[in-house]
Short mmCIF file of C-alpha atoms and ligand atoms in Angstrom, two decimals:
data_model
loop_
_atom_site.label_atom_id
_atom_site.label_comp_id
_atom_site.label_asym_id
_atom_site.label_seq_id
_atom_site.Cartn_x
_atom_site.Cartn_y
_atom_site.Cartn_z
CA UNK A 79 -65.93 21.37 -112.31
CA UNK A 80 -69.04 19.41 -113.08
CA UNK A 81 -71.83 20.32 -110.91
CA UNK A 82 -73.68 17.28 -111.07
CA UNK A 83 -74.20 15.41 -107.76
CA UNK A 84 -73.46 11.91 -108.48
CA UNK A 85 -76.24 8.84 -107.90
CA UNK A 86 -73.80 7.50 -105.21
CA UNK A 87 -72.98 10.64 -103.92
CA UNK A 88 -76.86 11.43 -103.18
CA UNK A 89 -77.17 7.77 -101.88
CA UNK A 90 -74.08 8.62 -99.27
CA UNK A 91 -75.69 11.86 -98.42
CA UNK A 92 -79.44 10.64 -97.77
CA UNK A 93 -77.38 7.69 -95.63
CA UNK A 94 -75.46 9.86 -93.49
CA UNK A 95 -78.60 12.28 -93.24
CA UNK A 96 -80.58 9.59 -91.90
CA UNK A 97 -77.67 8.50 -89.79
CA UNK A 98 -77.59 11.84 -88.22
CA UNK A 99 -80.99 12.17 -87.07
CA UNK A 100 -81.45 8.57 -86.05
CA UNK A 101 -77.91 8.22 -83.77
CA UNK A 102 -76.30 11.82 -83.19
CA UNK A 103 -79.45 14.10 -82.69
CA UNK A 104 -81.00 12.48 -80.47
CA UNK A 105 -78.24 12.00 -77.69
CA UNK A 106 -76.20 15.16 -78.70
CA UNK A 107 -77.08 17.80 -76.18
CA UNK A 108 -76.38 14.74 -73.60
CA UNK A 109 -73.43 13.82 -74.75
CA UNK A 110 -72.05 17.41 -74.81
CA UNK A 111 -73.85 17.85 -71.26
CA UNK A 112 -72.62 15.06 -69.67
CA UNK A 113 -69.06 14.98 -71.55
CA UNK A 114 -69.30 11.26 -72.69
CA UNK A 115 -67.18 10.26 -75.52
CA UNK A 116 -69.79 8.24 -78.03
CA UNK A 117 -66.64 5.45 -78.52
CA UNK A 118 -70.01 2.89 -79.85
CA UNK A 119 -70.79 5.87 -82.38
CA UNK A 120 -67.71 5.21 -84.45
CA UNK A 121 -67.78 1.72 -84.76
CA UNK A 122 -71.14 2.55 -86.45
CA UNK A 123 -69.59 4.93 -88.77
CA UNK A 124 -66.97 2.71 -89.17
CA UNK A 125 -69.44 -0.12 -90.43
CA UNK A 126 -70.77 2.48 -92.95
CA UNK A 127 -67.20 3.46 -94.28
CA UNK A 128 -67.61 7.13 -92.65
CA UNK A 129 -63.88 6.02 -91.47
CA UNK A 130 -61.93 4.96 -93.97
CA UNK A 131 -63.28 8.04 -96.37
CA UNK A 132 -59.41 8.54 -97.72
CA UNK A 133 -58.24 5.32 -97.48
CA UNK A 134 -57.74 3.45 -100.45
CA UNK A 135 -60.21 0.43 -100.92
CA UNK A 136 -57.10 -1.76 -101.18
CA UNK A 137 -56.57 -1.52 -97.29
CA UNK A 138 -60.16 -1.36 -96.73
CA UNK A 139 -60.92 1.79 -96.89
CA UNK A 140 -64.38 3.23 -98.93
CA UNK A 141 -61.79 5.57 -100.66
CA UNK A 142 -64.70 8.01 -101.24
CA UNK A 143 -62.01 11.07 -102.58
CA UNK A 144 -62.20 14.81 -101.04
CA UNK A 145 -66.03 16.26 -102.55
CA UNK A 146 -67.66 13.12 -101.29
CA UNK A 147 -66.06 13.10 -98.15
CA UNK A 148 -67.28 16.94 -97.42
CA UNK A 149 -70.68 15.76 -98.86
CA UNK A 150 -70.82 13.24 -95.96
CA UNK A 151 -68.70 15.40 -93.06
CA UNK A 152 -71.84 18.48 -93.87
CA UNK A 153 -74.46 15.85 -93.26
CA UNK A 154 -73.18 14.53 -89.81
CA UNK A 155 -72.29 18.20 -88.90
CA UNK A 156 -76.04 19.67 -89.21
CA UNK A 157 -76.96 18.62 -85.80
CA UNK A 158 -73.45 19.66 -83.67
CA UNK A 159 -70.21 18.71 -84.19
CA UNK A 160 -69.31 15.97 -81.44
CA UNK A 161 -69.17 13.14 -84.34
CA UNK A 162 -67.76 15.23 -87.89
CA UNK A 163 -65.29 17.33 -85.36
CA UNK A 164 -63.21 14.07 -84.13
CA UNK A 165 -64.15 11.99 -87.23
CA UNK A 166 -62.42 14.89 -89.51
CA UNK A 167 -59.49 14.79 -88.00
CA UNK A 168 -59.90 11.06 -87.88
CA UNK A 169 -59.72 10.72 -91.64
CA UNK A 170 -57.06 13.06 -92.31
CA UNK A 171 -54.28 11.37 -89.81
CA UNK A 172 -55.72 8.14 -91.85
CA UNK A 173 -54.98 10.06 -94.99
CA UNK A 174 -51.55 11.12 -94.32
CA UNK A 175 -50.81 7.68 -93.05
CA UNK A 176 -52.40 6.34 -97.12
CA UNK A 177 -50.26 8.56 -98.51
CA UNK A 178 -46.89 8.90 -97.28
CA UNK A 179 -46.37 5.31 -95.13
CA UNK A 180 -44.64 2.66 -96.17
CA UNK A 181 -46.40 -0.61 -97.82
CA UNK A 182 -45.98 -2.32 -93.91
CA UNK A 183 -47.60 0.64 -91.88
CA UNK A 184 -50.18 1.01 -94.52
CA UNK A 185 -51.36 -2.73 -93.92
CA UNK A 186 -51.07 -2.23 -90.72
CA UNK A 187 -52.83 0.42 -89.86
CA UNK A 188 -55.35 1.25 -92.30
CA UNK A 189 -57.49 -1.69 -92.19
CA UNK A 190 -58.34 -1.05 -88.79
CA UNK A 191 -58.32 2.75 -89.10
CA UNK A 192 -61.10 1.80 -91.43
CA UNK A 193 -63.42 -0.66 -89.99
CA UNK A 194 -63.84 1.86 -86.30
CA UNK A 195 -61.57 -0.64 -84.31
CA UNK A 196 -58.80 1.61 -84.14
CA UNK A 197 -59.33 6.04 -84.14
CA UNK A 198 -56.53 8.54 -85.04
CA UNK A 199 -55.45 11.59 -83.26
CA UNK A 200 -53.00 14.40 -84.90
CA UNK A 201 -50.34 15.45 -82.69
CA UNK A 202 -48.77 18.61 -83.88
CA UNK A 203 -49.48 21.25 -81.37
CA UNK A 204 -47.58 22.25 -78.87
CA UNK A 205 -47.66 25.18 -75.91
CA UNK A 206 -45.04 27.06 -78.02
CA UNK A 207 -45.70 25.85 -81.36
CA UNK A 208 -49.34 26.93 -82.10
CA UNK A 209 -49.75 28.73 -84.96
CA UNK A 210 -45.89 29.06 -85.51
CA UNK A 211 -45.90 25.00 -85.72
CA UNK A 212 -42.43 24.57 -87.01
CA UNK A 213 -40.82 25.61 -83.91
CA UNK A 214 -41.85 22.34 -82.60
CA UNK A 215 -39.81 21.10 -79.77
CA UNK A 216 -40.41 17.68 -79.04
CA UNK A 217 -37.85 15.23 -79.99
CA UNK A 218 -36.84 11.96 -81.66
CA UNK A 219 -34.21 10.34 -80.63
CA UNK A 220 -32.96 6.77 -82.93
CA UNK A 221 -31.27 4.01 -80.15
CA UNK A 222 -31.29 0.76 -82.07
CA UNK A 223 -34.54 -0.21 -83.43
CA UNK A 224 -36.35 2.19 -82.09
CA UNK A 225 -36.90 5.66 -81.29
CA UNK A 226 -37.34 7.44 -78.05
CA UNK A 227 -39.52 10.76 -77.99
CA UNK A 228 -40.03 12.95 -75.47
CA UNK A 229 -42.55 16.17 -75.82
CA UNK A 230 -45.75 18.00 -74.61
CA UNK A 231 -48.59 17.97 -77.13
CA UNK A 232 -51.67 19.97 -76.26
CA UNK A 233 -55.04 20.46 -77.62
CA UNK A 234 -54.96 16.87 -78.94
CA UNK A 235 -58.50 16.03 -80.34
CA UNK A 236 -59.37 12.68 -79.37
CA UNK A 237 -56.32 12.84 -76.74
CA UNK A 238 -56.55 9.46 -74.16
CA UNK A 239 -59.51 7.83 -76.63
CA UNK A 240 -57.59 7.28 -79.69
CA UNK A 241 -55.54 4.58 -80.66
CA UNK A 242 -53.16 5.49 -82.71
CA UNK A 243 -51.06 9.20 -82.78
CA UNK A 244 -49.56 10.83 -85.42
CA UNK A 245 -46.73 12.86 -83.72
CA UNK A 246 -44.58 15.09 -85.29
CA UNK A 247 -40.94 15.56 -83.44
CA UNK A 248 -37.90 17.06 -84.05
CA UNK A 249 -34.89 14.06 -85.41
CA UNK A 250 -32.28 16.89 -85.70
CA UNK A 251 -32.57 19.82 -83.84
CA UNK A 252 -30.10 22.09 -85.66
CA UNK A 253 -31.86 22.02 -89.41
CA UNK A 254 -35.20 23.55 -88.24
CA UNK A 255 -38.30 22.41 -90.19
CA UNK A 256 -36.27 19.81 -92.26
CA UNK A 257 -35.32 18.45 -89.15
CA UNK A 258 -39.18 17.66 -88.02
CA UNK A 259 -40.09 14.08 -89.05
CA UNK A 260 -43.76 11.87 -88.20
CA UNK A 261 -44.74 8.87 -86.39
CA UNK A 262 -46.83 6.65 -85.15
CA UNK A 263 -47.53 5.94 -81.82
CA UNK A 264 -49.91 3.20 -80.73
CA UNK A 265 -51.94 3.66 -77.64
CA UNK A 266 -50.00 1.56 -74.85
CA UNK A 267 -46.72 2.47 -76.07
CA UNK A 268 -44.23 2.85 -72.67
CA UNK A 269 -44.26 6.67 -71.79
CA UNK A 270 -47.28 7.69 -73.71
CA UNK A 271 -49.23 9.16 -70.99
CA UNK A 272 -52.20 12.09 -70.95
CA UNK A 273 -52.17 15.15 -69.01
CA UNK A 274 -55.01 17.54 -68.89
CA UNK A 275 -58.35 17.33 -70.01
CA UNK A 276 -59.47 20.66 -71.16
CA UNK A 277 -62.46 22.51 -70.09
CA UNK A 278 -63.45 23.94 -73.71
CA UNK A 279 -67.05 26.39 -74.56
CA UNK A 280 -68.28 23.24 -76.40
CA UNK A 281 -66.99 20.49 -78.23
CA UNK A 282 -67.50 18.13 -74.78
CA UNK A 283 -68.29 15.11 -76.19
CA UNK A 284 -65.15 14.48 -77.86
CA UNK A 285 -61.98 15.14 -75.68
CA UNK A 286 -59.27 17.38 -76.06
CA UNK A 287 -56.23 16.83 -74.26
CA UNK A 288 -52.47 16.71 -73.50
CA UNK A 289 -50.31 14.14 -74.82
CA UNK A 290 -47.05 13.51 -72.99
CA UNK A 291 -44.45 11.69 -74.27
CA UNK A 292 -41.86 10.64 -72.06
CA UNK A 293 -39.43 8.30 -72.94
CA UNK A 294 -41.83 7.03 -75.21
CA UNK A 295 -40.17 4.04 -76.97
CA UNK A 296 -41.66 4.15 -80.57
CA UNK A 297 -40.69 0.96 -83.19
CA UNK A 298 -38.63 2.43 -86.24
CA UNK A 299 -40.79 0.75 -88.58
CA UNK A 300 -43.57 3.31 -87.31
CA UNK A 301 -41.41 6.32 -89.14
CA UNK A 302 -43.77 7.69 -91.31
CA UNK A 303 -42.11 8.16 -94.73
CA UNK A 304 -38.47 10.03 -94.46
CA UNK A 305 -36.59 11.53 -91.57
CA UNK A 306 -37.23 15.29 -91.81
CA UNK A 307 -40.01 15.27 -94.09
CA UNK A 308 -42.70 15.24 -91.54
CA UNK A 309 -43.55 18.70 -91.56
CA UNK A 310 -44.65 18.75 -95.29
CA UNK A 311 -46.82 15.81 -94.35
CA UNK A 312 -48.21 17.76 -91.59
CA UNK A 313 -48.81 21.01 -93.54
CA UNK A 314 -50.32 18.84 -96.68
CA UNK A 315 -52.45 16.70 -94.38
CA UNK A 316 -53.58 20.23 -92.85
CA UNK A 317 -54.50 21.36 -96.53
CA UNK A 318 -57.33 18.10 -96.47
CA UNK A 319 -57.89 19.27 -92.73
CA UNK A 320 -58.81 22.51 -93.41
CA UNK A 321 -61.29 21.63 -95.82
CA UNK A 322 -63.05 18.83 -93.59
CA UNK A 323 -62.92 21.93 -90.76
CA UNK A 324 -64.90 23.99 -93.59
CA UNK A 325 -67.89 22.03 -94.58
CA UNK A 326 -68.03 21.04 -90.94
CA UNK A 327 -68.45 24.62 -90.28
CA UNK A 328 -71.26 24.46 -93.25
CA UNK A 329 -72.86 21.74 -91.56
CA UNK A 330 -72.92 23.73 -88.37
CA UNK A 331 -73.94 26.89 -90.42
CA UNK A 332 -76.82 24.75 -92.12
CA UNK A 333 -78.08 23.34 -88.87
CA UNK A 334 -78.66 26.73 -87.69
CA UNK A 335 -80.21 28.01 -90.55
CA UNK A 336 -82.92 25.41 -90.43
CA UNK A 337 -83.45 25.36 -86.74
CA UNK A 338 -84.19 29.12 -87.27
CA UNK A 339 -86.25 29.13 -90.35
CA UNK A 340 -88.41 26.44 -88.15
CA UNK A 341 -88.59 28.84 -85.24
CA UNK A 342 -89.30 31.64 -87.40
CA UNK A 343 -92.76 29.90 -88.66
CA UNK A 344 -94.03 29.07 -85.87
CA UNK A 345 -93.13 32.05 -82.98
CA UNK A 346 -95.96 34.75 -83.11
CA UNK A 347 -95.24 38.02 -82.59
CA UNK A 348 -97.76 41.47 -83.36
CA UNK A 349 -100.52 38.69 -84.19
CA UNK A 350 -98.00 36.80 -87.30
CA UNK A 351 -95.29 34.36 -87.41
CA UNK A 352 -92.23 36.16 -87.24
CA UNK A 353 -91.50 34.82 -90.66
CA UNK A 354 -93.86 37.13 -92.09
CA UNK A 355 -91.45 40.33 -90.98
CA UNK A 356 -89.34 41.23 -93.61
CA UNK A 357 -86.71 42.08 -91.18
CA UNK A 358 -85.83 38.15 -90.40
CA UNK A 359 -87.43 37.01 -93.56
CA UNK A 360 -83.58 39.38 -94.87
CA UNK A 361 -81.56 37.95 -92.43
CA UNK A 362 -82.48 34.46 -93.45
CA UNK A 363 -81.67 34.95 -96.52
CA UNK A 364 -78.93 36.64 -96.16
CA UNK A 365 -77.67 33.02 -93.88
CA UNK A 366 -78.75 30.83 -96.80
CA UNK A 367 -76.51 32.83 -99.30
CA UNK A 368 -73.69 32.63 -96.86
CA UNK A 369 -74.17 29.45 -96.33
CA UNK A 370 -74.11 28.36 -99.96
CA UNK A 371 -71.38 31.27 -100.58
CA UNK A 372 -69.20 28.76 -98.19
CA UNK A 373 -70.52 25.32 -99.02
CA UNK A 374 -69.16 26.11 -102.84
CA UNK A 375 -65.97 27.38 -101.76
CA UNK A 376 -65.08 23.74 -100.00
CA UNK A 377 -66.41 22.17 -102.81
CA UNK A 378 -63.85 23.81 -105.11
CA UNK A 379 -61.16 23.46 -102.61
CA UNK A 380 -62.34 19.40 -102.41
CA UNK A 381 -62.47 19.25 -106.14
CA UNK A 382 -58.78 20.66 -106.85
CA UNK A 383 -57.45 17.68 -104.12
CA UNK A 384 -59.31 15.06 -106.03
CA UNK A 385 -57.46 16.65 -109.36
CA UNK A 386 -54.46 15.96 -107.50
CA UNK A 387 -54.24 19.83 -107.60
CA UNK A 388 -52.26 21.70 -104.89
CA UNK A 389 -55.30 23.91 -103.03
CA UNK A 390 -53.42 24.77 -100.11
CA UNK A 391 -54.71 28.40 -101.26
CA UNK A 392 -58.18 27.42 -101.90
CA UNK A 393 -58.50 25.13 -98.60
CA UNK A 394 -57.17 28.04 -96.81
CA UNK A 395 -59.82 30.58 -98.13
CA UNK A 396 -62.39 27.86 -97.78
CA UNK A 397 -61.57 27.65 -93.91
CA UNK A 398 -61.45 30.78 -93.51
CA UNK A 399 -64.66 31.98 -95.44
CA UNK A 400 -66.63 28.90 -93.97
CA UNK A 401 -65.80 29.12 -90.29
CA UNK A 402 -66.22 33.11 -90.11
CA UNK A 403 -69.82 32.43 -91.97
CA UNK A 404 -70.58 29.99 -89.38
CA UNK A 405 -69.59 32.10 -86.36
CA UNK A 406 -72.36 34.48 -88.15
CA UNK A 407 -75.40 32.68 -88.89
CA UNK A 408 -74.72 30.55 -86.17
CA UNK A 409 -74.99 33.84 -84.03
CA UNK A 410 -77.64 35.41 -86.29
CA UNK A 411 -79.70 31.93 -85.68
CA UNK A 412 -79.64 32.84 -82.00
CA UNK A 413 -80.64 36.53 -82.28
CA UNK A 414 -83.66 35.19 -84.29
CA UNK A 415 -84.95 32.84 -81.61
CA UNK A 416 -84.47 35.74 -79.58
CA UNK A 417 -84.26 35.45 -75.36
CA UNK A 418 -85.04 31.59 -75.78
CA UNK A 419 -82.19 31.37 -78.54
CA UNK A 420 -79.84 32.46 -75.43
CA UNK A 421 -80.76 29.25 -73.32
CA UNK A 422 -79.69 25.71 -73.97
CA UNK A 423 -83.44 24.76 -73.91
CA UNK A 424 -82.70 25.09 -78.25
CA UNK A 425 -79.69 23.92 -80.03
CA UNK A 426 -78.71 27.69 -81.58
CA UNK A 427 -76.61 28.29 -78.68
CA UNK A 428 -74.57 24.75 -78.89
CA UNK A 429 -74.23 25.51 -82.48
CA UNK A 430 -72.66 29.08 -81.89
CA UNK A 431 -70.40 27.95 -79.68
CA UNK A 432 -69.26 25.17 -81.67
CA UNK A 433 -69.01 27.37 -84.38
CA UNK A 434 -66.10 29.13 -82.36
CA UNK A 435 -64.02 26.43 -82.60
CA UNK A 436 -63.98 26.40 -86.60
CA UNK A 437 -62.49 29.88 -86.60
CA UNK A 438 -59.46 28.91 -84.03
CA UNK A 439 -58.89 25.40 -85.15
CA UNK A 440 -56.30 23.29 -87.74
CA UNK A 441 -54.79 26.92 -87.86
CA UNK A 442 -56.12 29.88 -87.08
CA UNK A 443 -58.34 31.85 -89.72
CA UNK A 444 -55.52 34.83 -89.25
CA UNK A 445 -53.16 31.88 -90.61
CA UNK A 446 -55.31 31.20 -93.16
CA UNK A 447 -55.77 34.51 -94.40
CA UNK A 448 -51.35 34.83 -94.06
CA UNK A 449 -51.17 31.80 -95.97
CA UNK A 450 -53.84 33.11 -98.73
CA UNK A 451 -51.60 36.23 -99.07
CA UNK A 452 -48.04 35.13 -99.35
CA UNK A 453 -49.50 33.25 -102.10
CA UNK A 454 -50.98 36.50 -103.90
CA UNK A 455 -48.32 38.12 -102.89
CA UNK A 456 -45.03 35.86 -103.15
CA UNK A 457 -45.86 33.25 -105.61
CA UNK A 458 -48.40 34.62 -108.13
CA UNK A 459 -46.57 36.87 -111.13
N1 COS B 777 -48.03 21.36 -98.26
C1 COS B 777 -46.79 20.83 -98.38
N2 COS B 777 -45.67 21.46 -97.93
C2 COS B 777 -45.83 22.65 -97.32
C3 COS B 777 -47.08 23.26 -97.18
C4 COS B 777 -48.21 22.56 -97.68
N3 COS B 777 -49.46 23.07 -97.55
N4 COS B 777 -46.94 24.44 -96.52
C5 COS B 777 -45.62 24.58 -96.29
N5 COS B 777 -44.96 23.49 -96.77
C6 COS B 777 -43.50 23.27 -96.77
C7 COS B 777 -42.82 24.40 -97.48
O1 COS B 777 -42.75 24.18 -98.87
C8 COS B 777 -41.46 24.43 -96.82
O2 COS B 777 -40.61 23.45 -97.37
P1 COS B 777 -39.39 23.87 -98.36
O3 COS B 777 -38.53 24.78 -97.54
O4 COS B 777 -38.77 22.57 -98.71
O5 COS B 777 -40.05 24.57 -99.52
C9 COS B 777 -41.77 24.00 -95.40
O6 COS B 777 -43.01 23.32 -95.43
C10 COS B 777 -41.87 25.18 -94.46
O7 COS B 777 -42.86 26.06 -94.96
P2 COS B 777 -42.97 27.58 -94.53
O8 COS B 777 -41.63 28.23 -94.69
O9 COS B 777 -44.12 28.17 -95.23
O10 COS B 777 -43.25 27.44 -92.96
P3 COS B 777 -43.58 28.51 -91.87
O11 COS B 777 -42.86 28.17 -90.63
O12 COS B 777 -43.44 29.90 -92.42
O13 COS B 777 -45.13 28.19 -91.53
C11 COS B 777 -47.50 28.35 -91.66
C12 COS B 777 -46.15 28.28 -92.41
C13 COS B 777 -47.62 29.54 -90.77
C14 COS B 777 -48.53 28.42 -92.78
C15 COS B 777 -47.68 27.04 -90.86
O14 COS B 777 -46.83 27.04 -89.75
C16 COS B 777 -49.08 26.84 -90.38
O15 COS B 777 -49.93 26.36 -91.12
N6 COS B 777 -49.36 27.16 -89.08
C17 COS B 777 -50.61 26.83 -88.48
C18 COS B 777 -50.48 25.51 -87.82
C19 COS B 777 -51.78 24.80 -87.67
O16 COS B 777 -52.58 24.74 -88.58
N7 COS B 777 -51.98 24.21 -86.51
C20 COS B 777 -53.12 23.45 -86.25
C21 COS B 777 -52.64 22.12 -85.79
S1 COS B 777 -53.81 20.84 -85.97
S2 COS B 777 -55.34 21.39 -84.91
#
């Protein structure tokens, strides 16, 4: 692994720094306030290829691989995660679609999944298919040209903004997993509908909601690769997933970090900036290590995708490793700004709570750490 950062790679980062303070920071703690999806926000990233990250340049895509993409996710996710959170999971459903459609959905879709005009949502969850996601239960039925799918899907990010769903359904209900298979459905299809909004600790900006599908006539054409495959395409875009959750998790870690080192410098306590005290002057450092601890994990995990490497191991460790050290310097930020860090008068307490989310989402961290030891235990000699 070469650890040089490449010209274009600090010429991406410095651009979606600069985007970050100039169009997220600002509006953030309103947007999160007020719950108002920022739809203008991703035509803008879509105009500076934050979109189309994993598409191929062929469809229009800026194709930037897996370590780029992380470079760019960390920058947007210093200041919260309303943008990185829904434009991760963005680029992955635009991934899967890259990598497993056909030539037709690929020209299709991608363009536009690219440019901002059209955002992705992942449907895989369901209220009895969590973390045991292969006991799906929504189904796929093939009349004619079409089929007809009919489901619950909850905890959809992006659920009643996006344009385009990527739902995986049961085609044959007596083969289990191999019977699961993946489509597309296209906002206005008949019987897509949304149900409940949910009422989350933070993540407000972006929406996360139920996804009904009744009756919902779906083309043929908008199969995603094979009948019964669609779980593997799930669990591999997941793999990508996981590591875009990580380095978001760094971002959010990183954010923290600074805002407290700032606060530390200039809060007087005993006649001295509390940065003199050797007590948070420790705990600091003790974040930055963490923090880089993580950030180095998700660049090896990003590094063994662009190989063409399986990491499902390594993405699952670096979920895991990232979101738990961003639930703790997240909540170490707080306890340095003390009383003040406890109001929403300072970021430290969006960022905590945000931070949360990393640990439960694209499967829980108790997943991750089953999937890190079946492979220690079940596949290594
Ligand atoms: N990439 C490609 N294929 C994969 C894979 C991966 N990362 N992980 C599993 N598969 C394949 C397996 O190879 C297997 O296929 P074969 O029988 O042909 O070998 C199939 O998928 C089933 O795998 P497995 O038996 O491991 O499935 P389990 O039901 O035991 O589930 C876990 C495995 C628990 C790891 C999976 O259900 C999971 O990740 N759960 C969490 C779900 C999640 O992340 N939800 C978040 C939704 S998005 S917010």
């Amino acid at each position: 692994m070469n650890f040089n950062i490449t010209e274009e790679q600090l010429a991406l980062i410095e651009l979606a720094k600069s985007f970050a303070q100039k169009e997220i920071q600002p509006h953030i703690a309103s947007w999160e306030e007020t719950e108002s999806f920022p739809r203008h926000v991703f035509n803008k990233t879509g105009e500076l290829g934050f979109n189309g990250m994993l598409i191929p340049g062929d469809y229009g895509g800026s194709e930037l691989g897996r370590l780029t993409t992380a470079m760019v996710l960390e920058e947007l996710a210093i200041c919260g995660m309303a943008i990185s959170g829904y434009l991760a999971v963005h680029n992955m459903t635009a991934n899967c679609v890259a990598t497993y459609g056909s030539v037709e959905l690929r020209r299709r879709f991608l363009p536009e999944l690219a440019t901002g005009e059209k955002l992705a949502a992942f449907a895989l969850t369901e209220a009895n298919a969590g973390s045991d996601a292969a006991n799906l239960e929504s189904s796929a039925e093939k009349k004619g040209n079409y089929y007809i799918l009919n489901g619950n899907k909850i905890f959809i990010t992006s659920g009643g903004e996006a344009d385009v769903y990527l739902v995986m359904a049961k085609t044959d209900k007596s083969t289990g997993v191999k019977g699961i298979s993946a489509f597309l459905v296209e906002e206005g299809a008949p019987g897509l509908e949304f149900g409940k909004k949910e009422n989350k600790m933070g993540f407000n900006a972006s929406p996360t909601r139920e996804v009904v599908l009744s009756n919902c006539a779906v083309p043929a054409s908008n199969l995603l690769g094979q009948e019964g495959d669609g779980f593997k395409y799930a669990m591999h875009a997941l793999d990508g997933g996981r590591i875009n959750t990580a380095i978001t998790a760094v971002g959010l870690a990183q954010g923290a970090l600074n805002e407290a080192a700032a606060y530390a410098r200039q809060r007087v306590q005993f006649g001295r900036p509390i940065a003199a005290f050797q007590g948070i002057q420790f705990m600091l450092a003790d974040m930055a290590m963490a923090v880089q601890q993580a950030r180095l994990m998700v660049y090896y995990a990003a590094f063994l995708m662009d190989e063409g490497k399986s990491a499902t191991t390594e993405a699952a460790m670096a979920k895991c490793a990232a979101t738990d050290t961003s639930m703790k310097v997240t909540t170490d930020a707080v306890q340095i700004f003390g009383g003040y860090g406890y109001t929403r008068d300072y970021p430290v307490e969006r960022l905590m709570r945000e931070a949360k989310l990393g640990q439960i989402v694209e499967g829980t961290n108790q997943i991750q750490r089953l999937v890190v030891a079946r492979d220690l235990l079940e596949k290594q000699p």
